[in-house]
């Protein structure tokens, strides 16, 4: 069965510092991995995805994520956090075959402090 | 390009009443999803359609929830009768679907409060 774990409910970081939001996954076969961001009273917005190829993927708003197959992780990173990055972040996984079901983690609230 | 449209944005009902939510996906997207997002939790898949056929409804409480996607375009999710624990945001998403690698596109959501 597919699953996603986001071990931190909240991450606090000072503006200008690097940030990391953690995600680990479990899926049969090759994974497709995604990060989404959610602002208050809004739907989820796509940030980036890993399908195949380079383990470091770059996405919107300066975010990037590193795929690590041996650790089954897909951590979200940004070199320099902005106050406007404060939001709820969700990791999602989809199996490369089967029903193409997307499973989401429980979310991590990122708070960037000025 | 128009995004995923959902209505109503907000709905307040009393328990045991019924409610319906509507979703119009992005044009050309074959796959449509309904997710339930309870406050403080991640989205939970309720039902997934491929065109107008159901692919997965294993987590849909079928005694009270129903969904349809007529003509493979827009979709309606109904709850009847509603319970207090149904208070949540109902998110509709769409994608090109199938074996593609595309991401999901979400609507703004419909927030349901059951009193």
GROMACS .gro file of C-alpha atoms in nm:
model
  229
    1UNK     CA    1   0.000   0.000   0.000
    2UNK     CA    2   0.111   0.354  -0.068
    3UNK     CA    3   0.182   0.592   0.216
    4UNK     CA    4   0.349   0.924   0.284
    5UNK     CA    5   0.489   1.049   0.613
    6UNK     CA    6   0.566   1.408   0.703
    7UNK     CA    7   0.723   1.376   1.046
    8UNK     CA    8   0.706   1.743   1.143
    9UNK     CA    9   0.376   1.917   1.210
   10UNK     CA   10   0.548   2.255   1.204
   11UNK     CA   11   0.882   2.395   1.096
   12UNK     CA   12   1.001   2.737   1.208
   13UNK     CA   13   1.282   2.914   1.028
   14UNK     CA   14   1.420   3.267   1.028
   15UNK     CA   15   1.385   3.471   0.711
   16UNK     CA   16   1.694   3.437   0.495
   17UNK     CA   17   1.789   3.099   0.640
   18UNK     CA   18   1.766   2.774   0.445
   19UNK     CA   19   1.460   2.560   0.502
   20UNK     CA   20   1.389   2.189   0.479
   21UNK     CA   21   1.051   2.017   0.500
   22UNK     CA   22   1.079   1.640   0.530
   23UNK     CA   23   0.888   1.367   0.350
   24UNK     CA   24   0.929   0.991   0.334
   25UNK     CA   25   0.721   0.754   0.126
   26UNK     CA   26   0.630   0.394   0.065
   27UNK     CA   27   0.509   0.264  -0.271
   28UNK     CA   28   0.540  -0.048  -0.482
   29UNK     CA   29   0.763   0.007  -0.780
   30UNK     CA   30   0.886   0.343  -0.898
   31UNK     CA   31   0.737   0.647  -0.729
   32UNK     CA   32   0.616   0.971  -0.871
   33UNK     CA   33   0.659   1.233  -0.599
   34UNK     CA   34   0.502   1.576  -0.564
   35UNK     CA   35   0.503   1.878  -0.338
   36UNK     CA   36   0.206   2.110  -0.302
   37UNK     CA   37   0.154   2.430  -0.104
   38UNK     CA   38  -0.172   2.549   0.051
   39UNK     CA   39  -0.244   2.905   0.160
   40UNK     CA   40  -0.537   2.980   0.394
   41UNK     CA   41  -0.879   2.917   0.241
   42UNK     CA   42  -0.726   2.812  -0.090
   43UNK     CA   43  -0.685   2.487  -0.277
   44UNK     CA   44  -0.351   2.312  -0.314
   45UNK     CA   45  -0.101   2.454  -0.561
   46UNK     CA   46   0.159   2.240  -0.735
   47UNK     CA   47   0.524   2.321  -0.655
   48UNK     CA   48   0.735   2.050  -0.813
   49UNK     CA   49   0.754   1.682  -0.901
   50UNK     CA   50   1.002   1.399  -0.941
   51UNK     CA   51   0.932   1.148  -1.214
   52UNK     CA   52   1.271   1.022  -1.324
   53UNK     CA   53   1.621   1.148  -1.393
   54UNK     CA   54   1.816   1.395  -1.184
   55UNK     CA   55   1.757   1.345  -0.813
   56UNK     CA   56   1.744   1.721  -0.752
   57UNK     CA   57   1.436   1.882  -0.901
   58UNK     CA   58   1.361   2.251  -0.914
   59UNK     CA   59   1.017   2.402  -0.892
   60UNK     CA   60   0.820   2.719  -0.841
   61UNK     CA   61   0.918   3.011  -0.614
   62UNK     CA   62   1.278   2.894  -0.573
   63UNK     CA   63   1.189   2.561  -0.412
   64UNK     CA   64   1.374   2.240  -0.489
   65UNK     CA   65   1.352   1.883  -0.365
   66UNK     CA   66   1.593   1.596  -0.343
   67UNK     CA   67   1.487   1.241  -0.422
   68UNK     CA   68   1.676   0.975  -0.225
   69UNK     CA   69   1.578   0.624  -0.329
   70UNK     CA   70   1.775   0.440  -0.060
   71UNK     CA   71   1.616   0.647   0.216
   72UNK     CA   72   1.276   0.667   0.038
   73UNK     CA   73   1.274   1.039   0.102
   74UNK     CA   74   1.181   1.348  -0.096
   75UNK     CA   75   1.265   1.651   0.118
   76UNK     CA   76   1.163   2.001   0.011
   77UNK     CA   77   1.428   2.270   0.036
   78UNK     CA   78   1.486   2.637  -0.026
   79UNK     CA   79   1.821   2.814   0.015
   80UNK     CA   80   1.677   3.136   0.159
   81UNK     CA   81   1.331   3.148   0.319
   82UNK     CA   82   1.088   3.435   0.276
   83UNK     CA   83   0.808   3.537   0.514
   84UNK     CA   84   0.571   3.485   0.222
   85UNK     CA   85   0.670   3.115   0.214
   86UNK     CA   86   0.472   3.063   0.534
   87UNK     CA   87   0.201   2.813   0.443
   88UNK     CA   88   0.100   2.448   0.469
   89UNK     CA   89   0.307   2.207   0.260
   90UNK     CA   90   0.195   1.863   0.145
   91UNK     CA   91   0.399   1.580   0.001
   92UNK     CA   92   0.221   1.330  -0.225
   93UNK     CA   93   0.315   1.001  -0.390
   94UNK     CA   94   0.172   0.815  -0.684
   95UNK     CA   95   0.269   0.474  -0.808
   96UNK     CA   96   0.403   0.461  -1.163
   97UNK     CA   97   0.141   0.198  -1.249
   98UNK     CA   98  -0.193   0.079  -1.120
   99UNK     CA   99  -0.483   0.308  -1.042
  100UNK     CA  100  -0.270   0.627  -1.050
  101UNK     CA  101  -0.391   0.713  -0.704
  102UNK     CA  102  -0.230   1.017  -0.538
  103UNK     CA  103  -0.176   0.979  -0.163
  104UNK     CA  104  -0.104   1.287   0.047
  105UNK     CA  105   0.084   1.332   0.371
  106UNK     CA  106  -0.063   1.506   0.674
  107UNK     CA  107   0.108   1.833   0.595
  108UNK     CA  108   0.377   2.050   0.753
  109UNK     CA  109   0.311   2.406   0.854
  110UNK     CA  110   0.604   2.627   0.765
  111UNK     CA  111   0.645   2.947   0.962
  112UNK     CA  112   0.909   3.192   0.844
  113UNK     CA  113   0.991   3.449   1.107
  114UNK     CA  114   1.096   3.802   1.015
  115UNK     CA  115  -0.661   2.853  -1.918
  116UNK     CA  116  -0.952   2.827  -1.676
  117UNK     CA  117  -0.882   2.637  -1.358
  118UNK     CA  118  -1.091   2.383  -1.169
  119UNK     CA  119  -1.419   2.543  -1.066
  120UNK     CA  120  -1.605   2.443  -0.752
  121UNK     CA  121  -1.927   2.562  -0.592
  122UNK     CA  122  -2.047   2.655  -0.343
  123UNK     CA  123  -1.737   2.783  -0.160
  124UNK     CA  124  -1.910   2.766   0.177
  125UNK     CA  125  -2.210   2.574   0.307
  126UNK     CA  126  -2.358   2.546   0.655
  127UNK     CA  127  -2.622   2.280   0.722
  128UNK     CA  128  -2.770   2.097   1.017
  129UNK     CA  129  -2.698   1.730   1.075
  130UNK     CA  130  -2.921   1.493   0.883
  131UNK     CA  131  -2.970   1.748   0.605
  132UNK     CA  132  -2.833   1.694   0.257
  133UNK     CA  133  -2.581   1.892   0.053
  134UNK     CA  134  -2.435   1.878  -0.296
  135UNK     CA  135  -2.106   2.010  -0.431
  136UNK     CA  136  -2.027   2.073  -0.794
  137UNK     CA  137  -1.697   2.060  -0.979
  138UNK     CA  138  -1.598   2.150  -1.333
  139UNK     CA  139  -1.246   2.027  -1.415
  140UNK     CA  140  -0.996   2.177  -1.655
  141UNK     CA  141  -1.100   2.118  -2.013
  142UNK     CA  142  -0.952   1.799  -2.153
  143UNK     CA  143  -0.865   1.645  -1.817
  144UNK     CA  144  -0.986   1.287  -1.817
  145UNK     CA  145  -0.936   1.215  -1.449
  146UNK     CA  146  -1.131   1.383  -1.171
  147UNK     CA  147  -1.081   1.338  -0.797
  148UNK     CA  148  -1.279   1.433  -0.489
  149UNK     CA  149  -1.078   1.470  -0.170
  150UNK     CA  150  -1.195   1.537   0.185
  151UNK     CA  151  -0.968   1.757   0.394
  152UNK     CA  152  -1.051   1.771   0.763
  153UNK     CA  153  -0.893   2.059   0.955
  154UNK     CA  154  -0.534   1.976   1.042
  155UNK     CA  155  -0.515   1.673   0.815
  156UNK     CA  156  -0.401   1.597   0.464
  157UNK     CA  157  -0.645   1.544   0.179
  158UNK     CA  158  -0.807   1.201   0.178
  159UNK     CA  159  -0.924   1.056  -0.152
  160UNK     CA  160  -1.297   0.988  -0.162
  161UNK     CA  161  -1.346   0.896  -0.525
  162UNK     CA  162  -1.153   0.898  -0.852
  163UNK     CA  163  -1.313   0.904  -1.197
  164UNK     CA  164  -1.151   0.825  -1.529
  165UNK     CA  165  -1.379   0.990  -1.785
  166UNK     CA  166  -1.723   0.893  -1.649
  167UNK     CA  167  -1.618   0.564  -1.490
  168UNK     CA  168  -1.522   0.512  -1.126
  169UNK     CA  169  -1.160   0.401  -1.078
  170UNK     CA  170  -1.145   0.404  -0.699
  171UNK     CA  171  -1.415   0.469  -0.440
  172UNK     CA  172  -1.278   0.249  -0.164
  173UNK     CA  173  -1.281   0.529   0.094
  174UNK     CA  174  -1.618   0.676   0.003
  175UNK     CA  175  -1.876   0.621   0.282
  176UNK     CA  176  -2.133   0.484   0.044
  177UNK     CA  177  -2.416   0.479   0.294
  178UNK     CA  178  -2.424   0.859   0.287
  179UNK     CA  179  -2.194   0.985   0.011
  180UNK     CA  180  -2.253   0.957  -0.360
  181UNK     CA  181  -2.080   1.104  -0.662
  182UNK     CA  182  -2.136   1.107  -1.032
  183UNK     CA  183  -1.960   1.239  -1.337
  184UNK     CA  184  -2.207   1.251  -1.620
  185UNK     CA  185  -2.066   1.276  -1.973
  186UNK     CA  186  -1.714   1.262  -1.834
  187UNK     CA  187  -1.693   1.634  -1.764
  188UNK     CA  188  -1.833   1.798  -1.451
  189UNK     CA  189  -1.910   1.611  -1.132
  190UNK     CA  190  -2.137   1.630  -0.829
  191UNK     CA  191  -2.063   1.500  -0.480
  192UNK     CA  192  -2.365   1.455  -0.252
  193UNK     CA  193  -2.391   1.388   0.119
  194UNK     CA  194  -2.722   1.262   0.257
  195UNK     CA  195  -2.774   1.264   0.550
  196UNK     CA  196  -2.485   1.471   0.681
  197UNK     CA  197  -2.314   1.398   1.012
  198UNK     CA  198  -2.112   1.630   1.234
  199UNK     CA  199  -1.790   1.452   1.133
  200UNK     CA  200  -1.850   1.545   0.768
  201UNK     CA  201  -1.744   1.901   0.846
  202UNK     CA  202  -1.446   1.948   0.617
  203UNK     CA  203  -1.325   2.108   0.298
  204UNK     CA  204  -1.415   1.909  -0.012
  205UNK     CA  205  -1.151   1.952  -0.278
  206UNK     CA  206  -1.196   1.866  -0.641
  207UNK     CA  207  -0.889   1.804  -0.856
  208UNK     CA  208  -0.828   1.700  -1.213
  209UNK     CA  209  -0.541   1.573  -1.424
  210UNK     CA  210  -0.476   1.447  -1.773
  211UNK     CA  211  -0.491   1.107  -1.610
  212UNK     CA  212  -0.398   0.758  -1.712
  213UNK     CA  213  -0.032   0.667  -1.719
  214UNK     CA  214   0.072   1.029  -1.756
  215UNK     CA  215   0.303   1.191  -1.509
  216UNK     CA  216   0.102   1.505  -1.463
  217UNK     CA  217   0.031   1.678  -1.139
  218UNK     CA  218  -0.314   1.740  -0.998
  219UNK     CA  219  -0.485   2.075  -1.041
  220UNK     CA  220  -0.706   2.168  -0.749
  221UNK     CA  221  -1.008   2.389  -0.713
  222UNK     CA  222  -1.047   2.633  -0.425
  223UNK     CA  223  -1.254   2.382  -0.229
  224UNK     CA  224  -1.601   2.378  -0.074
  225UNK     CA  225  -1.604   2.424   0.302
  226UNK     CA  226  -1.884   2.235   0.475
  227UNK     CA  227  -1.991   2.304   0.831
  228UNK     CA  228  -2.240   2.061   0.984
  229UNK     CA  229  -2.414   2.188   1.300
   0.00000   0.00000   0.00000
